[in-house]
């Protein structure tokens, strides 16, 4: 239980996540710069009083801010030992749980659950326990606590033991693995993950498919979900923000630059992703290369505008994947490019204004993940498209559940079929494309971020 000497807890709504709403950079002169984030949790929490966000200190700047007592009102940043955090975040969350839920293992050689894994798992427990203890200290009597994502799957169960009075929710932003794949985890670990989440009053997911997969794992391994209720909240795009932001001067400047790179009269196939292994960027480029190989009528008439922003570059497998994206783009340009036509325009430096410019310009949006909890790019492009955009969408994206009727669906592994889908999208009649875009935008904005968060909070409080 919480120490009787702890300050009187006051927060009535708490959010826990690995990354918080603010981060700090340590300058050479020793000063700290704060950078504030956005998104659904930030906007949702802004609508409630008596709130607290518990997050981890992620870098040297964050840790220094904690040590100096620098912080934002309503934010508690945890200075967890850097080695413990690295084990928990990179070793377990991103290299085990993420891989399981996205079905990404090369099973002849991985995973290997050995003594090193057990050592890292102990760090994962320590990391989750730090969150549970902080939440227990900060939460007012009967408060609502919303725990976020696969990094913190053990927190609900740990927090329940410390504070049985709380209303606890857990939200999974990723897919959930089917039971046969989930059971790749060691039996005791699989059970621990499930029991951790089932410590919550309510466990919620982005789609019914992922919720059903979780229920299937609980049923097979534990015999059921116990008293935990299961919910679905399909995070939507923030239409008002996107449409306003997409017409600011810096976006117009990026559009002019992109038009110059593409060249006059050419159609564009746009993708915007982080270079996460699940995003399937390489197969998307191979499909575009196949389109050019098999349909020479597109030579000089289409450009693939691909933004592949680096992700998790501290992991070797991600660095290798990023390099492969660049290699395939270079190969297509070397094979098909001419003096006045560059078939692939690849950008790897993160630039939100440029992404919005590409959304507005896109004739076709390619969103072909191997597996994705939702994929907001699929929802954002139709919202800001200037002239209508055909959406080529993987059936393995969570967004497919809501957008599939008006998208061109693809099997993300089938490069030839994806090439055919790109041709279908490029040749779609203007009227049909405009009508589909309108319906896609309506579906994409059904539950904007603030409502998405508040819906979860209301459902948790209702019991």
CSV table of C-alpha atoms in Angstrom, one decimal:
chain,number,residue,atom,x,y,z
A,1,UNK,CA,0.0,0.0,0.0
A,2,UNK,CA,1.0,3.7,-0.3
A,3,UNK,CA,3.1,5.0,2.5
A,4,UNK,CA,1.2,7.0,5.1
A,5,UNK,CA,3.8,9.7,4.8
A,6,UNK,CA,3.1,10.2,1.0
A,7,UNK,CA,1.4,13.4,0.0
A,8,UNK,CA,-2.4,13.3,0.0
A,9,UNK,CA,-3.2,11.9,-3.5
A,10,UNK,CA,-5.5,14.1,-5.5
A,11,UNK,CA,-5.5,13.1,-9.2
A,12,UNK,CA,-8.9,11.7,-10.3
A,13,UNK,CA,-7.9,10.9,-13.9
A,14,UNK,CA,-4.4,9.4,-14.6
A,15,UNK,CA,-2.7,8.3,-17.8
A,16,UNK,CA,0.4,6.1,-17.8
A,17,UNK,CA,2.5,5.7,-20.9
A,18,UNK,CA,6.2,5.1,-21.7
A,19,UNK,CA,6.4,8.5,-23.6
A,20,UNK,CA,4.9,11.5,-21.9
A,21,UNK,CA,3.4,14.8,-23.2
A,22,UNK,CA,6.7,16.7,-22.8
A,23,UNK,CA,10.4,15.9,-23.4
A,24,UNK,CA,13.6,17.8,-22.4
A,25,UNK,CA,16.8,18.4,-24.3
A,26,UNK,CA,20.0,19.2,-22.4
A,27,UNK,CA,21.9,22.1,-24.1
A,28,UNK,CA,25.7,22.5,-24.0
A,29,UNK,CA,25.3,25.4,-21.6
A,30,UNK,CA,23.4,23.2,-19.2
A,31,UNK,CA,20.0,24.7,-19.9
A,32,UNK,CA,17.0,22.5,-20.6
A,33,UNK,CA,14.6,23.0,-23.5
A,34,UNK,CA,11.1,21.5,-23.3
A,35,UNK,CA,9.3,20.1,-26.3
A,36,UNK,CA,5.6,19.4,-26.0
A,37,UNK,CA,3.8,16.7,-27.9
A,38,UNK,CA,0.3,16.4,-29.2
A,39,UNK,CA,-2.2,13.6,-30.0
A,40,UNK,CA,-5.3,12.2,-28.6
A,41,UNK,CA,-4.2,11.6,-25.0
A,42,UNK,CA,-2.9,15.2,-24.8
A,43,UNK,CA,-6.1,16.7,-26.2
A,44,UNK,CA,-8.3,14.3,-24.2
A,45,UNK,CA,-6.7,15.1,-20.9
A,46,UNK,CA,-7.0,18.8,-21.6
A,47,UNK,CA,-10.7,18.4,-21.2
A,48,UNK,CA,-10.6,17.0,-17.6
A,49,UNK,CA,-9.6,18.5,-14.3
A,50,UNK,CA,-7.5,16.9,-11.5
A,51,UNK,CA,-5.3,14.9,-13.9
A,52,UNK,CA,-1.9,13.3,-13.8
A,53,UNK,CA,0.3,11.9,-16.5
A,54,UNK,CA,2.9,9.3,-15.4
A,55,UNK,CA,5.6,8.6,-18.0
A,56,UNK,CA,9.3,7.6,-18.2
A,57,UNK,CA,12.3,9.8,-18.5
A,58,UNK,CA,13.6,8.7,-21.9
A,59,UNK,CA,16.9,10.5,-22.4
A,60,UNK,CA,19.6,12.5,-20.6
A,61,UNK,CA,17.5,15.7,-20.8
A,62,UNK,CA,14.5,14.1,-19.3
A,63,UNK,CA,16.6,12.5,-16.5
A,64,UNK,CA,18.3,15.8,-15.8
A,65,UNK,CA,14.9,17.5,-15.6
A,66,UNK,CA,13.7,15.0,-13.0
A,67,UNK,CA,16.9,15.5,-10.9
A,68,UNK,CA,16.5,19.2,-11.0
A,69,UNK,CA,12.8,19.1,-10.1
A,70,UNK,CA,11.9,20.7,-13.5
A,71,UNK,CA,8.5,19.6,-14.8
A,72,UNK,CA,5.1,20.4,-16.1
A,73,UNK,CA,2.1,20.7,-13.8
A,74,UNK,CA,0.2,17.4,-13.9
A,75,UNK,CA,3.1,15.3,-15.3
A,76,UNK,CA,5.2,12.9,-13.2
A,77,UNK,CA,8.3,11.7,-15.0
A,78,UNK,CA,10.0,8.6,-13.6
A,79,UNK,CA,13.8,8.5,-13.6
A,80,UNK,CA,14.0,4.7,-14.1
A,81,UNK,CA,17.6,3.4,-14.3
A,82,UNK,CA,18.8,3.8,-17.9
A,83,UNK,CA,19.9,0.2,-18.2
A,84,UNK,CA,16.6,-1.1,-16.8
A,85,UNK,CA,14.7,1.1,-19.2
A,86,UNK,CA,16.8,-0.1,-22.1
A,87,UNK,CA,16.1,-3.8,-21.2
A,88,UNK,CA,12.4,-3.2,-20.7
A,89,UNK,CA,11.8,-0.9,-23.7
A,90,UNK,CA,14.2,-2.3,-26.4
A,91,UNK,CA,14.8,-5.8,-25.0
A,92,UNK,CA,11.3,-6.8,-24.2
A,93,UNK,CA,8.6,-4.3,-25.4
A,94,UNK,CA,10.0,-3.6,-28.8
A,95,UNK,CA,12.0,-6.8,-29.5
A,96,UNK,CA,9.6,-9.3,-28.1
A,97,UNK,CA,6.0,-8.1,-27.5
A,98,UNK,CA,6.0,-5.9,-30.6
A,99,UNK,CA,7.3,-8.8,-32.7
A,100,UNK,CA,4.8,-11.2,-31.3
A,101,UNK,CA,1.8,-9.0,-31.9
A,102,UNK,CA,3.0,-8.0,-35.4
A,103,UNK,CA,3.8,-11.7,-36.3
A,104,UNK,CA,7.3,-10.6,-37.4
A,105,UNK,CA,9.6,-13.3,-36.1
A,106,UNK,CA,11.7,-15.4,-38.6
A,107,UNK,CA,10.8,-18.5,-36.6
A,108,UNK,CA,13.6,-20.8,-37.8
A,109,UNK,CA,16.1,-18.7,-35.9
A,110,UNK,CA,14.1,-16.5,-33.6
A,111,UNK,CA,13.0,-15.9,-30.9
A,112,UNK,CA,15.3,-17.5,-28.4
A,113,UNK,CA,14.0,-17.3,-24.8
A,114,UNK,CA,17.1,-18.0,-22.8
A,115,UNK,CA,18.8,-16.7,-19.6
A,116,UNK,CA,19.4,-13.3,-21.2
A,117,UNK,CA,15.7,-13.0,-22.0
A,118,UNK,CA,14.8,-13.8,-18.4
A,119,UNK,CA,17.3,-11.1,-17.2
A,120,UNK,CA,15.6,-8.6,-19.4
A,121,UNK,CA,12.2,-9.7,-18.4
A,122,UNK,CA,13.1,-9.0,-14.7
A,123,UNK,CA,13.9,-5.4,-15.9
A,124,UNK,CA,10.5,-5.3,-17.6
A,125,UNK,CA,8.9,-6.2,-14.3
A,126,UNK,CA,10.9,-3.5,-12.5
A,127,UNK,CA,9.9,-0.9,-15.0
A,128,UNK,CA,6.2,-1.8,-14.8
A,129,UNK,CA,6.4,-1.9,-11.0
A,130,UNK,CA,7.8,1.7,-11.0
A,131,UNK,CA,4.7,2.9,-12.9
A,132,UNK,CA,2.3,1.0,-10.7
A,133,UNK,CA,3.9,2.5,-7.5
A,134,UNK,CA,3.8,6.0,-8.9
A,135,UNK,CA,0.2,5.7,-10.0
A,136,UNK,CA,-0.7,4.3,-6.6
A,137,UNK,CA,0.9,7.3,-4.9
A,138,UNK,CA,-0.7,9.9,-7.2
A,139,UNK,CA,-4.3,8.6,-7.6
A,140,UNK,CA,-7.1,10.0,-5.5
A,141,UNK,CA,-9.7,7.7,-3.9
A,142,UNK,CA,-11.6,5.8,-6.7
A,143,UNK,CA,-9.7,7.6,-9.5
A,144,UNK,CA,-9.7,6.4,-13.1
A,145,UNK,CA,-6.4,5.2,-14.4
A,146,UNK,CA,-5.8,4.6,-18.2
A,147,UNK,CA,-2.7,2.6,-18.8
A,148,UNK,CA,-1.4,2.7,-22.4
A,149,UNK,CA,0.0,-0.1,-24.6
A,150,UNK,CA,2.3,-3.1,-24.6
A,151,UNK,CA,5.1,-1.4,-22.7
A,152,UNK,CA,2.9,-1.4,-19.5
A,153,UNK,CA,1.0,-4.7,-19.7
A,154,UNK,CA,1.9,-5.7,-16.2
A,155,UNK,CA,0.9,-2.4,-14.6
A,156,UNK,CA,-2.9,-3.1,-14.2
A,157,UNK,CA,-2.3,-6.2,-12.2
A,158,UNK,CA,0.4,-4.6,-10.1
A,159,UNK,CA,-1.7,-1.5,-9.5
A,160,UNK,CA,-4.7,-3.6,-8.5
A,161,UNK,CA,-2.8,-5.1,-5.6
A,162,UNK,CA,-1.6,-1.7,-4.4
A,163,UNK,CA,-4.9,0.2,-4.9
A,164,UNK,CA,-8.0,-2.0,-5.2
A,165,UNK,CA,-10.2,1.1,-5.0
A,166,UNK,CA,-9.2,2.4,-8.4
A,167,UNK,CA,-10.9,2.1,-11.8
A,168,UNK,CA,-8.2,0.7,-14.1
A,169,UNK,CA,-8.3,0.6,-17.8
A,170,UNK,CA,-5.7,-0.7,-20.3
A,171,UNK,CA,-5.6,0.2,-24.0
A,172,UNK,CA,-3.6,-1.7,-26.6
A,173,UNK,CA,-2.5,0.5,-29.6
A,174,UNK,CA,-1.1,-2.5,-31.4
A,175,UNK,CA,-2.7,-5.6,-32.9
A,176,UNK,CA,-3.1,-8.6,-30.6
A,177,UNK,CA,-1.5,-11.9,-31.7
A,178,UNK,CA,-3.7,-14.9,-32.5
A,179,UNK,CA,-3.4,-17.5,-29.8
A,180,UNK,CA,-1.2,-19.9,-31.7
A,181,UNK,CA,1.4,-17.2,-32.3
A,182,UNK,CA,1.0,-15.7,-28.8
A,183,UNK,CA,1.8,-19.1,-27.3
A,184,UNK,CA,5.3,-18.7,-28.8
A,185,UNK,CA,6.0,-16.8,-25.5
A,186,UNK,CA,7.2,-19.0,-22.6
A,187,UNK,CA,4.1,-20.3,-20.9
A,188,UNK,CA,4.6,-18.5,-17.6
A,189,UNK,CA,5.3,-15.2,-19.5
A,190,UNK,CA,2.3,-15.5,-21.7
A,191,UNK,CA,0.1,-16.1,-18.6
A,192,UNK,CA,1.8,-13.1,-16.8
A,193,UNK,CA,1.1,-10.8,-19.7
A,194,UNK,CA,-2.6,-11.8,-19.8
A,195,UNK,CA,-3.1,-11.6,-16.1
A,196,UNK,CA,-1.4,-8.2,-16.0
A,197,UNK,CA,-3.9,-6.8,-18.4
A,198,UNK,CA,-6.8,-8.6,-16.7
A,199,UNK,CA,-5.9,-6.7,-13.5
A,200,UNK,CA,-7.8,-3.9,-15.3
A,201,UNK,CA,-11.6,-3.3,-15.0
A,202,UNK,CA,-11.6,-2.8,-18.7
A,203,UNK,CA,-9.2,-3.8,-21.5
A,204,UNK,CA,-9.7,-1.9,-24.8
A,205,UNK,CA,-8.5,-2.3,-28.4
A,206,UNK,CA,-8.5,-0.4,-31.7
A,207,UNK,CA,-10.7,-3.0,-33.5
A,208,UNK,CA,-13.0,-5.9,-32.8
A,209,UNK,CA,-10.5,-8.2,-34.5
A,210,UNK,CA,-7.7,-7.4,-32.0
A,211,UNK,CA,-10.2,-7.6,-29.0
A,212,UNK,CA,-11.4,-11.0,-30.2
A,213,UNK,CA,-7.7,-12.2,-30.5
A,214,UNK,CA,-7.1,-11.2,-26.9
A,215,UNK,CA,-10.2,-12.9,-25.7
A,216,UNK,CA,-9.1,-16.0,-27.6
A,217,UNK,CA,-5.7,-16.0,-25.8
A,218,UNK,CA,-7.4,-15.5,-22.4
A,219,UNK,CA,-9.9,-18.3,-23.1
A,220,UNK,CA,-7.2,-20.8,-24.3
A,221,UNK,CA,-4.6,-20.0,-21.7
A,222,UNK,CA,-6.5,-18.9,-18.6
A,223,UNK,CA,-10.0,-20.2,-19.2
A,224,UNK,CA,-11.5,-16.8,-19.8
A,225,UNK,CA,-11.3,-13.0,-19.1
A,226,UNK,CA,-12.6,-13.1,-15.6
A,227,UNK,CA,-14.3,-9.9,-14.5
A,228,UNK,CA,-12.5,-7.7,-17.0
A,229,UNK,CA,-14.7,-6.1,-19.6
A,230,UNK,CA,-13.5,-5.8,-23.2
A,231,UNK,CA,-14.0,-2.7,-25.3
A,232,UNK,CA,-13.3,-1.4,-28.8
A,233,UNK,CA,-12.4,2.3,-29.6
A,234,UNK,CA,-11.3,2.9,-33.2
A,235,UNK,CA,-9.1,6.0,-33.0
A,236,UNK,CA,-10.0,8.4,-35.8
A,237,UNK,CA,-8.2,11.3,-37.5
A,238,UNK,CA,-8.5,14.9,-36.1
A,239,UNK,CA,-10.2,16.5,-39.1
A,240,UNK,CA,-10.3,20.1,-37.8
A,241,UNK,CA,-6.6,20.1,-36.9
A,242,UNK,CA,-5.5,18.4,-40.1
A,243,UNK,CA,-7.4,20.6,-42.5
A,244,UNK,CA,-6.3,23.7,-40.8
A,245,UNK,CA,-2.7,22.7,-40.5
A,246,UNK,CA,-2.6,21.4,-44.1
A,247,UNK,CA,-3.3,24.9,-45.5
A,248,UNK,CA,-0.6,26.8,-43.6
A,249,UNK,CA,2.2,28.6,-45.5
A,250,UNK,CA,4.9,26.0,-44.8
A,251,UNK,CA,2.8,23.3,-46.3
A,252,UNK,CA,2.2,25.3,-49.4
A,253,UNK,CA,5.9,25.8,-49.7
A,254,UNK,CA,6.5,22.0,-49.4
A,255,UNK,CA,3.8,21.4,-52.0
A,256,UNK,CA,5.6,23.7,-54.5
A,257,UNK,CA,8.9,21.8,-53.9
A,258,UNK,CA,7.2,18.4,-54.3
A,259,UNK,CA,5.5,19.4,-57.5
A,260,UNK,CA,8.8,20.5,-58.9
A,261,UNK,CA,10.4,17.1,-57.9
A,262,UNK,CA,7.5,15.2,-59.4
A,263,UNK,CA,7.3,17.1,-62.6
A,264,UNK,CA,4.3,18.5,-64.5
A,265,UNK,CA,1.3,16.3,-65.5
A,266,UNK,CA,2.4,13.2,-63.5
A,267,UNK,CA,0.3,11.2,-61.1
A,268,UNK,CA,1.6,10.5,-57.6
A,269,UNK,CA,1.6,7.4,-55.4
A,270,UNK,CA,2.2,8.6,-51.9
A,271,UNK,CA,3.3,6.7,-48.8
A,272,UNK,CA,4.2,8.2,-45.4
A,273,UNK,CA,5.6,5.8,-42.8
A,274,UNK,CA,8.1,5.3,-40.1
A,275,UNK,CA,10.6,2.6,-41.1
A,276,UNK,CA,9.1,0.1,-38.8
A,277,UNK,CA,9.4,-3.5,-39.9
A,278,UNK,CA,5.6,-3.9,-39.9
A,279,UNK,CA,5.0,-1.1,-42.4
A,280,UNK,CA,6.1,-3.2,-45.4
A,281,UNK,CA,7.8,-0.4,-47.2
A,282,UNK,CA,10.1,-2.6,-49.2
A,283,UNK,CA,7.3,-4.8,-50.6
A,284,UNK,CA,5.4,-1.6,-51.5
A,285,UNK,CA,8.4,-0.3,-53.5
A,286,UNK,CA,8.8,-3.7,-55.1
A,287,UNK,CA,5.1,-3.5,-56.2
A,288,UNK,CA,5.8,-0.1,-57.7
A,289,UNK,CA,8.8,-1.5,-59.5
A,290,UNK,CA,6.6,-4.4,-60.8
A,291,UNK,CA,4.1,-1.8,-62.0
A,292,UNK,CA,6.8,-0.1,-64.1
A,293,UNK,CA,8.2,-3.5,-65.3
A,294,UNK,CA,4.8,-4.8,-66.4
A,295,UNK,CA,3.0,-1.7,-67.6
A,296,UNK,CA,5.5,0.5,-69.5
A,297,UNK,CA,2.7,2.9,-70.3
A,298,UNK,CA,3.3,4.4,-66.9
A,299,UNK,CA,6.9,5.3,-67.6
A,300,UNK,CA,7.4,9.0,-67.2
A,301,UNK,CA,3.7,9.4,-66.1
A,302,UNK,CA,3.8,8.5,-62.4
A,303,UNK,CA,6.1,9.1,-59.4
A,304,UNK,CA,6.2,7.2,-56.1
A,305,UNK,CA,6.6,9.8,-53.4
A,306,UNK,CA,7.8,7.8,-50.4
A,307,UNK,CA,8.5,9.2,-47.0
A,308,UNK,CA,10.2,6.6,-44.8
A,309,UNK,CA,11.1,8.3,-41.6
A,310,UNK,CA,13.7,6.6,-39.4
A,311,UNK,CA,12.4,4.6,-36.4
A,312,UNK,CA,14.2,2.8,-33.6
A,313,UNK,CA,17.6,3.3,-35.2
A,314,UNK,CA,19.2,2.0,-31.9
A,315,UNK,CA,18.2,-1.5,-33.0
A,316,UNK,CA,20.4,-3.1,-35.8
A,317,UNK,CA,17.4,-4.8,-37.5
A,318,UNK,CA,15.8,-1.4,-38.0
A,319,UNK,CA,19.0,0.2,-39.4
A,320,UNK,CA,19.3,-2.7,-41.8
A,321,UNK,CA,15.7,-2.3,-42.9
A,322,UNK,CA,16.1,1.4,-43.5
A,323,UNK,CA,19.1,0.7,-45.6
A,324,UNK,CA,17.1,-1.8,-47.7
A,325,UNK,CA,14.4,0.8,-48.3
A,326,UNK,CA,17.0,3.1,-49.7
A,327,UNK,CA,18.6,0.3,-51.8
A,328,UNK,CA,15.4,-0.7,-53.5
A,329,UNK,CA,14.5,2.9,-54.3
A,330,UNK,CA,17.9,3.5,-55.8
A,331,UNK,CA,17.5,0.3,-57.8
A,332,UNK,CA,14.2,1.3,-59.3
A,333,UNK,CA,15.5,4.8,-60.2
A,334,UNK,CA,18.6,3.3,-61.8
A,335,UNK,CA,16.5,0.8,-63.8
A,336,UNK,CA,13.7,3.1,-65.0
A,337,UNK,CA,14.8,6.7,-64.4
A,338,UNK,CA,15.5,9.2,-67.2
A,339,UNK,CA,17.1,12.6,-67.4
A,340,UNK,CA,13.7,14.3,-66.6
A,341,UNK,CA,11.9,11.6,-64.6
A,342,UNK,CA,12.9,10.2,-61.2
A,343,UNK,CA,10.4,7.3,-60.5
A,344,UNK,CA,10.9,7.2,-56.7
A,345,UNK,CA,11.3,10.4,-54.7
A,346,UNK,CA,12.4,9.2,-51.3
A,347,UNK,CA,12.7,11.4,-48.2
A,348,UNK,CA,14.0,10.0,-44.9
A,349,UNK,CA,14.0,13.2,-42.8
A,350,UNK,CA,10.9,13.6,-40.7
A,351,UNK,CA,8.9,16.7,-41.8
A,352,UNK,CA,5.2,16.9,-40.9
A,353,UNK,CA,4.5,19.8,-43.1
A,354,UNK,CA,5.9,17.9,-46.1
A,355,UNK,CA,3.8,14.9,-45.2
A,356,UNK,CA,0.7,17.0,-45.3
A,357,UNK,CA,1.7,18.4,-48.6
A,358,UNK,CA,2.1,14.9,-50.0
A,359,UNK,CA,-1.4,14.0,-48.6
A,360,UNK,CA,-2.9,16.9,-50.5
A,361,UNK,CA,-1.1,16.0,-53.7
A,362,UNK,CA,-1.7,12.3,-53.7
A,363,UNK,CA,-3.6,10.6,-56.5
A,364,UNK,CA,-3.0,7.3,-54.8
A,365,UNK,CA,-2.2,6.5,-51.2
A,366,UNK,CA,-0.3,3.2,-50.5
A,367,UNK,CA,-0.8,1.9,-47.0
A,368,UNK,CA,0.2,-1.8,-47.1
A,369,UNK,CA,1.4,-2.8,-43.6
A,370,UNK,CA,2.1,-6.5,-42.8
A,371,UNK,CA,0.0,-5.8,-39.7
A,372,UNK,CA,-1.0,-2.6,-37.9
A,373,UNK,CA,-3.1,-1.7,-34.9
A,374,UNK,CA,-4.8,1.0,-36.9
A,375,UNK,CA,-2.7,3.1,-39.2
A,376,UNK,CA,-3.7,6.7,-39.1
A,377,UNK,CA,-2.1,7.6,-42.4
A,378,UNK,CA,-4.9,5.7,-44.1
A,379,UNK,CA,-7.4,7.9,-42.3
A,380,UNK,CA,-5.5,11.2,-42.7
A,381,UNK,CA,-4.9,11.2,-46.4
A,382,UNK,CA,-8.6,11.2,-47.5
A,383,UNK,CA,-9.3,14.0,-44.9
A,384,UNK,CA,-6.8,16.5,-46.5
A,385,UNK,CA,-6.7,15.3,-50.1
A,386,UNK,CA,-7.2,18.3,-52.5
A,387,UNK,CA,-8.7,16.4,-55.4
A,388,UNK,CA,-9.6,13.0,-54.1
A,389,UNK,CA,-7.3,10.1,-53.5
A,390,UNK,CA,-7.6,6.3,-54.2
A,391,UNK,CA,-6.6,4.3,-51.2
A,392,UNK,CA,-4.7,1.0,-51.6
A,393,UNK,CA,-5.0,-0.6,-48.2
A,394,UNK,CA,-3.7,-3.7,-46.6
A,395,UNK,CA,-6.4,-5.9,-45.2
A,396,UNK,CA,-4.1,-6.4,-42.2
A,397,UNK,CA,-4.3,-2.8,-41.1
A,398,UNK,CA,-6.7,-2.1,-38.3
A,399,UNK,CA,-8.1,0.8,-40.4
A,400,UNK,CA,-9.3,-1.8,-42.9
A,401,UNK,CA,-12.2,-2.6,-40.6
A,402,UNK,CA,-13.6,0.9,-41.1
A,403,UNK,CA,-12.3,1.9,-44.5
A,404,UNK,CA,-12.2,-1.4,-46.4
A,405,UNK,CA,-15.4,-0.8,-48.4
A,406,UNK,CA,-14.1,2.2,-50.2
A,407,UNK,CA,-10.4,1.2,-50.4
A,408,UNK,CA,-8.7,-1.2,-52.9
A,409,UNK,CA,-7.7,-4.0,-50.6
A,410,UNK,CA,-4.5,-5.9,-50.9
A,411,UNK,CA,-2.7,-8.9,-49.3
A,412,UNK,CA,0.4,-7.2,-48.0
A,413,UNK,CA,2.7,-10.1,-49.0
A,414,UNK,CA,1.4,-10.3,-52.6
A,415,UNK,CA,3.7,-7.9,-54.6
A,416,UNK,CA,2.1,-8.7,-58.0
A,417,UNK,CA,-1.5,-8.2,-56.7
A,418,UNK,CA,-0.4,-4.9,-55.1
A,419,UNK,CA,1.1,-3.8,-58.5
A,420,UNK,CA,-2.3,-4.5,-60.1
A,421,UNK,CA,-4.0,-2.6,-57.3
A,422,UNK,CA,-1.8,0.4,-57.9
A,423,UNK,CA,-2.7,0.3,-61.6
A,424,UNK,CA,-6.4,0.1,-60.7
A,425,UNK,CA,-6.0,3.1,-58.3
A,426,UNK,CA,-4.2,5.2,-60.9
A,427,UNK,CA,-6.9,4.5,-63.6
A,428,UNK,CA,-9.9,5.1,-61.3
A,429,UNK,CA,-12.4,7.6,-62.8
A,430,UNK,CA,-12.3,11.0,-61.2
A,431,UNK,CA,-15.9,10.9,-60.1
A,432,UNK,CA,-15.6,7.5,-58.4
A,433,UNK,CA,-12.3,8.6,-56.7
A,434,UNK,CA,-14.0,11.8,-55.3
A,435,UNK,CA,-17.0,9.9,-54.0
A,436,UNK,CA,-14.8,7.2,-52.4
A,437,UNK,CA,-12.6,9.9,-50.8
A,438,UNK,CA,-15.6,11.6,-49.3
A,439,UNK,CA,-16.9,8.4,-47.7
A,440,UNK,CA,-13.4,7.5,-46.5
A,441,UNK,CA,-13.0,10.9,-44.8
A,442,UNK,CA,-16.3,10.5,-43.1
A,443,UNK,CA,-15.4,7.0,-41.8
A,444,UNK,CA,-11.9,8.2,-40.8
A,445,UNK,CA,-13.2,10.9,-38.6
A,446,UNK,CA,-16.0,9.1,-36.8
A,447,UNK,CA,-14.1,9.0,-33.5
A,448,UNK,CA,-11.5,11.9,-33.4
A,449,UNK,CA,-8.7,11.7,-30.8
A,450,UNK,CA,-10.3,13.7,-28.0
A,451,UNK,CA,-13.6,11.8,-28.2
A,452,UNK,CA,-11.7,8.5,-28.4
A,453,UNK,CA,-10.0,9.3,-25.1
A,454,UNK,CA,-13.1,10.6,-23.4
A,455,UNK,CA,-15.2,7.6,-24.6
A,456,UNK,CA,-12.7,5.3,-22.9
A,457,UNK,CA,-12.8,7.4,-19.7
A,458,UNK,CA,-16.6,7.4,-19.6
A,459,UNK,CA,-16.8,3.6,-20.3
A,460,UNK,CA,-14.3,3.0,-17.5
A,461,UNK,CA,-16.2,5.2,-15.0
A,462,UNK,CA,-19.6,3.6,-15.8
A,463,UNK,CA,-18.2,0.2,-14.7
